[in-house]
Amino acid sequence: MEMEMLSAGFVLSSPFSSLSFFSSSSFKVQPLRTPPISSFPIRCSSHEVTPSEKLPTRINLSLTGGAYDFIKGTTSLTNELIASPKKVMILRHGLSTWNAESRIQGSSDLSVLTEEGEKQAERCKKALKNLYFDQCFASPISRAKQTAEIIWQGREKPLVYLDSLREISLYHLEGMKNVDAKRIYPKEYITWREDPANFIMNGRYPVRDLWGAARACWKEILLSPGESFLIITHKSILRALTCNALGLGPERFRSIDINNGGICVFNFNTRGEAMLEGLNITAHMYSDHVYNV
């Protein structure tokens, strides 16, 4: 098929038909031709395609069937090459005392695992027993730390605690029951629930701060040696990690929910670009399911 630009429109000609489109009364019909199909070019008279404009030919088919490796197709979380592709599992801690009491937790260290939360951590441990991880990174806050200690027990390498995996700071709302926070601080509470990106306390924007922490956390983890990592942390920072990996801003904070013991799985290429493989996986929380890949 051949397309040629004309001053008043264009002519599209093919071996099967001749069509002309003009704003003027004059027209030009291309003669019928039958070149081989392999020789049908698309040509614009005012521009030639340069090699730099061609689609990239190096595609990582094993990950996404060809859509994953296009230049600028996703967001790099490292802004530099990493040594090898990586697989990262992120797990939310088990049920805590303040989860059970419907209290706002934030970065407080006063909430610990309930008996049910410990059982959930044991379920996670059994579900992951066949998987190898080069390292396990965890929040140092008690409920996440307890979950990590249960899951990682029996593994050779030590747990690595990162402050960047700490939960969001919610200042004077921490420890309050949700119903009380809504009654005593209605404006702040409603903003926190309905417009988290613009939620402000003590002169800070906690959700925006969390986005910065998540970005720094991803870079630290992805530049660490190894190819398979486990992360054990909290719901809000897990939301921020997931949204950062997908190129979503803090206004999308509540677009994602993660259950206690839920798992998210990401694959990263050597440019530090993410592909989400699994979101809030919970089969192991309701059965004896064991993951093998």
PDB file of C-alpha atoms in Angstrom, residues 116-265:
ATOM      1  CA  GLU A 116      -4.925 -15.114  65.639  1.00  0.00           C
ATOM      2  CA  GLY A 117      -2.200 -12.919  64.142  1.00  0.00           C
ATOM      3  CA  GLU A 118       0.464 -15.397  65.253  1.00  0.00           C
ATOM      4  CA  LYS A 119      -1.495 -18.223  63.625  1.00  0.00           C
ATOM      5  CA  GLN A 120      -1.702 -16.174  60.432  1.00  0.00           C
ATOM      6  CA  ALA A 121       2.078 -15.710  60.485  1.00  0.00           C
ATOM      7  CA  GLU A 122       2.479 -19.478  60.893  1.00  0.00           C
ATOM      8  CA  ARG A 123       0.239 -20.005  57.876  1.00  0.00           C
ATOM      9  CA  CYS A 124       2.447 -17.639  55.870  1.00  0.00           C
ATOM     10  CA  LYS A 125       5.548 -19.505  57.004  1.00  0.00           C
ATOM     11  CA  LYS A 126       4.125 -22.847  55.797  1.00  0.00           C
ATOM     12  CA  ALA A 127       2.935 -21.322  52.529  1.00  0.00           C
ATOM     13  CA  LEU A 128       6.428 -19.988  51.733  1.00  0.00           C
ATOM     14  CA  LYS A 129       8.457 -22.968  52.992  1.00  0.00           C
ATOM     15  CA  ASN A 130       9.409 -24.154  49.493  1.00  0.00           C
ATOM     16  CA  LEU A 131      10.565 -20.744  48.310  1.00  0.00           C
ATOM     17  CA  TYR A 132      14.142 -19.508  48.547  1.00  0.00           C
ATOM     18  CA  PHE A 133      14.832 -15.872  49.390  1.00  0.00           C
ATOM     19  CA  ASP A 134      18.248 -14.223  49.310  1.00  0.00           C
ATOM     20  CA  GLN A 135      17.158 -11.759  52.006  1.00  0.00           C
ATOM     21  CA  CYS A 136      14.165 -10.821  54.137  1.00  0.00           C
ATOM     22  CA  PHE A 137      13.595  -7.119  54.849  1.00  0.00           C
ATOM     23  CA  ALA A 138      11.169  -6.124  57.607  1.00  0.00           C
ATOM     24  CA  SER A 139       9.801  -3.142  59.469  1.00  0.00           C
ATOM     25  CA  PRO A 140      11.241  -2.822  62.985  1.00  0.00           C
ATOM     26  CA  ILE A 141       7.769  -2.041  64.432  1.00  0.00           C
ATOM     27  CA  SER A 142       6.599  -4.855  66.725  1.00  0.00           C
ATOM     28  CA  ARG A 143       3.654  -6.301  64.787  1.00  0.00           C
ATOM     29  CA  ALA A 144       5.696  -6.590  61.585  1.00  0.00           C
ATOM     30  CA  LYS A 145       8.836  -7.679  63.425  1.00  0.00           C
ATOM     31  CA  GLN A 146       6.937 -10.484  65.195  1.00  0.00           C
ATOM     32  CA  THR A 147       5.463 -11.644  61.882  1.00  0.00           C
ATOM     33  CA  ALA A 148       8.899 -11.649  60.270  1.00  0.00           C
ATOM     34  CA  GLU A 149      10.480 -13.587  63.138  1.00  0.00           C
ATOM     35  CA  ILE A 150       7.846 -16.327  62.843  1.00  0.00           C
ATOM     36  CA  ILE A 151       8.062 -16.579  59.053  1.00  0.00           C
ATOM     37  CA  TRP A 152      11.862 -16.407  58.866  1.00  0.00           C
ATOM     38  CA  GLN A 153      12.557 -18.837  61.719  1.00  0.00           C
ATOM     39  CA  GLY A 154      14.833 -21.660  60.561  1.00  0.00           C
ATOM     40  CA  ARG A 155      16.341 -19.708  57.664  1.00  0.00           C
ATOM     41  CA  GLU A 156      20.094 -19.206  57.710  1.00  0.00           C
ATOM     42  CA  LYS A 157      20.439 -15.539  56.851  1.00  0.00           C
ATOM     43  CA  PRO A 158      19.590 -12.843  59.410  1.00  0.00           C
ATOM     44  CA  LEU A 159      16.561 -10.594  59.109  1.00  0.00           C
ATOM     45  CA  VAL A 160      17.276  -7.084  57.853  1.00  0.00           C
ATOM     46  CA  TYR A 161      15.225  -4.316  59.485  1.00  0.00           C
ATOM     47  CA  LEU A 162      14.710  -1.109  57.515  1.00  0.00           C
ATOM     48  CA  ASP A 163      13.348   2.137  58.949  1.00  0.00           C
ATOM     49  CA  SER A 164      12.031   2.944  55.463  1.00  0.00           C
ATOM     50  CA  LEU A 165       9.539   0.074  55.951  1.00  0.00           C
ATOM     51  CA  ARG A 166       8.007   1.682  59.042  1.00  0.00           C
ATOM     52  CA  GLU A 167       4.309   2.499  58.912  1.00  0.00           C
ATOM     53  CA  ILE A 168       2.930   5.972  58.182  1.00  0.00           C
ATOM     54  CA  SER A 169       3.063   8.475  61.041  1.00  0.00           C
ATOM     55  CA  LEU A 170      -0.430   9.650  62.065  1.00  0.00           C
ATOM     56  CA  TYR A 171       0.599  11.716  65.092  1.00  0.00           C
ATOM     57  CA  HIS A 172      -2.170  12.314  67.648  1.00  0.00           C
ATOM     58  CA  LEU A 173      -4.635  10.017  65.850  1.00  0.00           C
ATOM     59  CA  GLU A 174      -2.527   6.981  66.739  1.00  0.00           C
ATOM     60  CA  GLY A 175      -4.112   4.739  69.347  1.00  0.00           C
ATOM     61  CA  MET A 176      -7.572   6.245  68.938  1.00  0.00           C
ATOM     62  CA  LYS A 177     -10.507   4.108  67.919  1.00  0.00           C
ATOM     63  CA  ASN A 178     -11.731   5.088  64.474  1.00  0.00           C
ATOM     64  CA  VAL A 179     -15.134   6.067  65.790  1.00  0.00           C
ATOM     65  CA  ASP A 180     -13.563   8.404  68.369  1.00  0.00           C
ATOM     66  CA  ALA A 181     -11.126   9.974  65.902  1.00  0.00           C
ATOM     67  CA  LYS A 182     -14.009  10.728  63.546  1.00  0.00           C
ATOM     68  CA  ARG A 183     -15.969  12.376  66.364  1.00  0.00           C
ATOM     69  CA  ILE A 184     -13.126  14.394  67.965  1.00  0.00           C
ATOM     70  CA  TYR A 185     -11.152  15.331  64.807  1.00  0.00           C
ATOM     71  CA  PRO A 186     -13.796  15.176  62.055  1.00  0.00           C
ATOM     72  CA  LYS A 187     -11.997  17.350  59.490  1.00  0.00           C
ATOM     73  CA  GLU A 188      -8.655  15.572  59.767  1.00  0.00           C
ATOM     74  CA  TYR A 189     -10.220  12.121  59.944  1.00  0.00           C
ATOM     75  CA  ILE A 190     -12.440  12.627  56.894  1.00  0.00           C
ATOM     76  CA  THR A 191      -9.512  14.042  54.895  1.00  0.00           C
ATOM     77  CA  TRP A 192      -7.388  11.042  55.917  1.00  0.00           C
ATOM     78  CA  ARG A 193     -10.116   8.659  54.745  1.00  0.00           C
ATOM     79  CA  GLU A 194     -11.340  10.477  51.636  1.00  0.00           C
ATOM     80  CA  ASP A 195      -8.510  12.691  50.369  1.00  0.00           C
ATOM     81  CA  PRO A 196      -5.323  11.147  51.790  1.00  0.00           C
ATOM     82  CA  ALA A 197      -2.923  12.963  49.437  1.00  0.00           C
ATOM     83  CA  ASN A 198      -4.045  16.282  50.978  1.00  0.00           C
ATOM     84  CA  PHE A 199      -4.239  15.011  54.555  1.00  0.00           C
ATOM     85  CA  ILE A 200      -2.096  17.309  56.723  1.00  0.00           C
ATOM     86  CA  MET A 201      -1.056  17.001  60.375  1.00  0.00           C
ATOM     87  CA  ASN A 202       1.576  18.921  62.341  1.00  0.00           C
ATOM     88  CA  GLY A 203       2.492  20.797  59.188  1.00  0.00           C
ATOM     89  CA  ARG A 204       3.286  17.551  57.323  1.00  0.00           C
ATOM     90  CA  TYR A 205       1.573  15.598  54.584  1.00  0.00           C
ATOM     91  CA  PRO A 206       1.949  12.029  55.916  1.00  0.00           C
ATOM     92  CA  VAL A 207       0.881  10.216  52.736  1.00  0.00           C
ATOM     93  CA  ARG A 208       3.177  12.316  50.558  1.00  0.00           C
ATOM     94  CA  ASP A 209       6.006  11.662  53.004  1.00  0.00           C
ATOM     95  CA  LEU A 210       5.213   7.953  52.757  1.00  0.00           C
ATOM     96  CA  TRP A 211       5.600   8.084  48.962  1.00  0.00           C
ATOM     97  CA  GLY A 212       9.114   9.470  49.363  1.00  0.00           C
ATOM     98  CA  ALA A 213       9.978   6.781  51.912  1.00  0.00           C
ATOM     99  CA  ALA A 214       8.638   4.068  49.596  1.00  0.00           C
ATOM    100  CA  ARG A 215      10.702   5.325  46.674  1.00  0.00           C
ATOM    101  CA  ALA A 216      13.880   5.355  48.790  1.00  0.00           C
ATOM    102  CA  CYS A 217      13.020   1.917  50.153  1.00  0.00           C
ATOM    103  CA  TRP A 218      12.635   0.399  46.688  1.00  0.00           C
ATOM    104  CA  LYS A 219      15.989   1.745  45.582  1.00  0.00           C
ATOM    105  CA  GLU A 220      17.767   0.409  48.690  1.00  0.00           C
ATOM    106  CA  ILE A 221      16.237  -3.042  48.285  1.00  0.00           C
ATOM    107  CA  LEU A 222      16.681  -3.359  44.523  1.00  0.00           C
ATOM    108  CA  LEU A 223      20.341  -2.364  44.728  1.00  0.00           C
ATOM    109  CA  SER A 224      20.957  -5.027  47.388  1.00  0.00           C
ATOM    110  CA  PRO A 225      22.734  -8.258  46.354  1.00  0.00           C
ATOM    111  CA  GLY A 226      20.464 -11.164  45.477  1.00  0.00           C
ATOM    112  CA  GLU A 227      17.634 -11.949  43.094  1.00  0.00           C
ATOM    113  CA  SER A 228      14.744 -13.006  45.351  1.00  0.00           C
ATOM    114  CA  PHE A 229      13.560 -10.943  48.318  1.00  0.00           C
ATOM    115  CA  LEU A 230      10.817 -11.118  50.940  1.00  0.00           C
ATOM    116  CA  ILE A 231       9.499  -7.905  52.527  1.00  0.00           C
ATOM    117  CA  ILE A 232       7.308  -7.922  55.661  1.00  0.00           C
ATOM    118  CA  THR A 233       5.659  -4.634  56.531  1.00  0.00           C
ATOM    119  CA  HIS A 234       2.403  -2.673  57.064  1.00  0.00           C
ATOM    120  CA  LYS A 235      -0.608  -1.841  54.906  1.00  0.00           C
ATOM    121  CA  SER A 236      -0.020   1.866  54.259  1.00  0.00           C
ATOM    122  CA  ILE A 237       3.651   1.540  53.311  1.00  0.00           C
ATOM    123  CA  LEU A 238       2.739  -1.554  51.270  1.00  0.00           C
ATOM    124  CA  ARG A 239       0.203   0.550  49.384  1.00  0.00           C
ATOM    125  CA  ALA A 240       2.858   3.200  48.777  1.00  0.00           C
ATOM    126  CA  LEU A 241       5.399   0.615  47.586  1.00  0.00           C
ATOM    127  CA  THR A 242       2.869  -0.894  45.190  1.00  0.00           C
ATOM    128  CA  CYS A 243       1.693   2.438  43.791  1.00  0.00           C
ATOM    129  CA  ASN A 244       5.267   3.691  43.387  1.00  0.00           C
ATOM    130  CA  ALA A 245       6.176   0.565  41.443  1.00  0.00           C
ATOM    131  CA  LEU A 246       3.188   1.111  39.143  1.00  0.00           C
ATOM    132  CA  GLY A 247       3.850   4.828  38.666  1.00  0.00           C
ATOM    133  CA  LEU A 248       0.777   5.926  40.674  1.00  0.00           C
ATOM    134  CA  GLY A 249       0.747   9.028  42.870  1.00  0.00           C
ATOM    135  CA  PRO A 250      -0.445   9.474  46.468  1.00  0.00           C
ATOM    136  CA  GLU A 251      -3.943  10.408  45.306  1.00  0.00           C
ATOM    137  CA  ARG A 252      -4.323   6.684  44.477  1.00  0.00           C
ATOM    138  CA  PHE A 253      -3.485   5.618  48.040  1.00  0.00           C
ATOM    139  CA  ARG A 254      -6.858   3.983  48.659  1.00  0.00           C
ATOM    140  CA  SER A 255      -7.036   2.291  45.262  1.00  0.00           C
ATOM    141  CA  ILE A 256      -5.335  -0.764  46.775  1.00  0.00           C
ATOM    142  CA  ASP A 257      -6.194  -2.839  49.834  1.00  0.00           C
ATOM    143  CA  ILE A 258      -4.124  -5.595  51.451  1.00  0.00           C
ATOM    144  CA  ASN A 259      -5.414  -8.101  53.998  1.00  0.00           C
ATOM    145  CA  ASN A 260      -3.461  -9.232  57.052  1.00  0.00           C
ATOM    146  CA  GLY A 261      -1.100 -11.895  55.691  1.00  0.00           C
ATOM    147  CA  GLY A 262      -1.804 -10.859  52.099  1.00  0.00           C
ATOM    148  CA  ILE A 263       1.066 -11.064  49.595  1.00  0.00           C
ATOM    149  CA  CYS A 264       1.987  -8.901  46.596  1.00  0.00           C
ATOM    150  CA  VAL A 265       4.529 -10.125  44.025  1.00  0.00           C
TER     151      VAL A 265
END
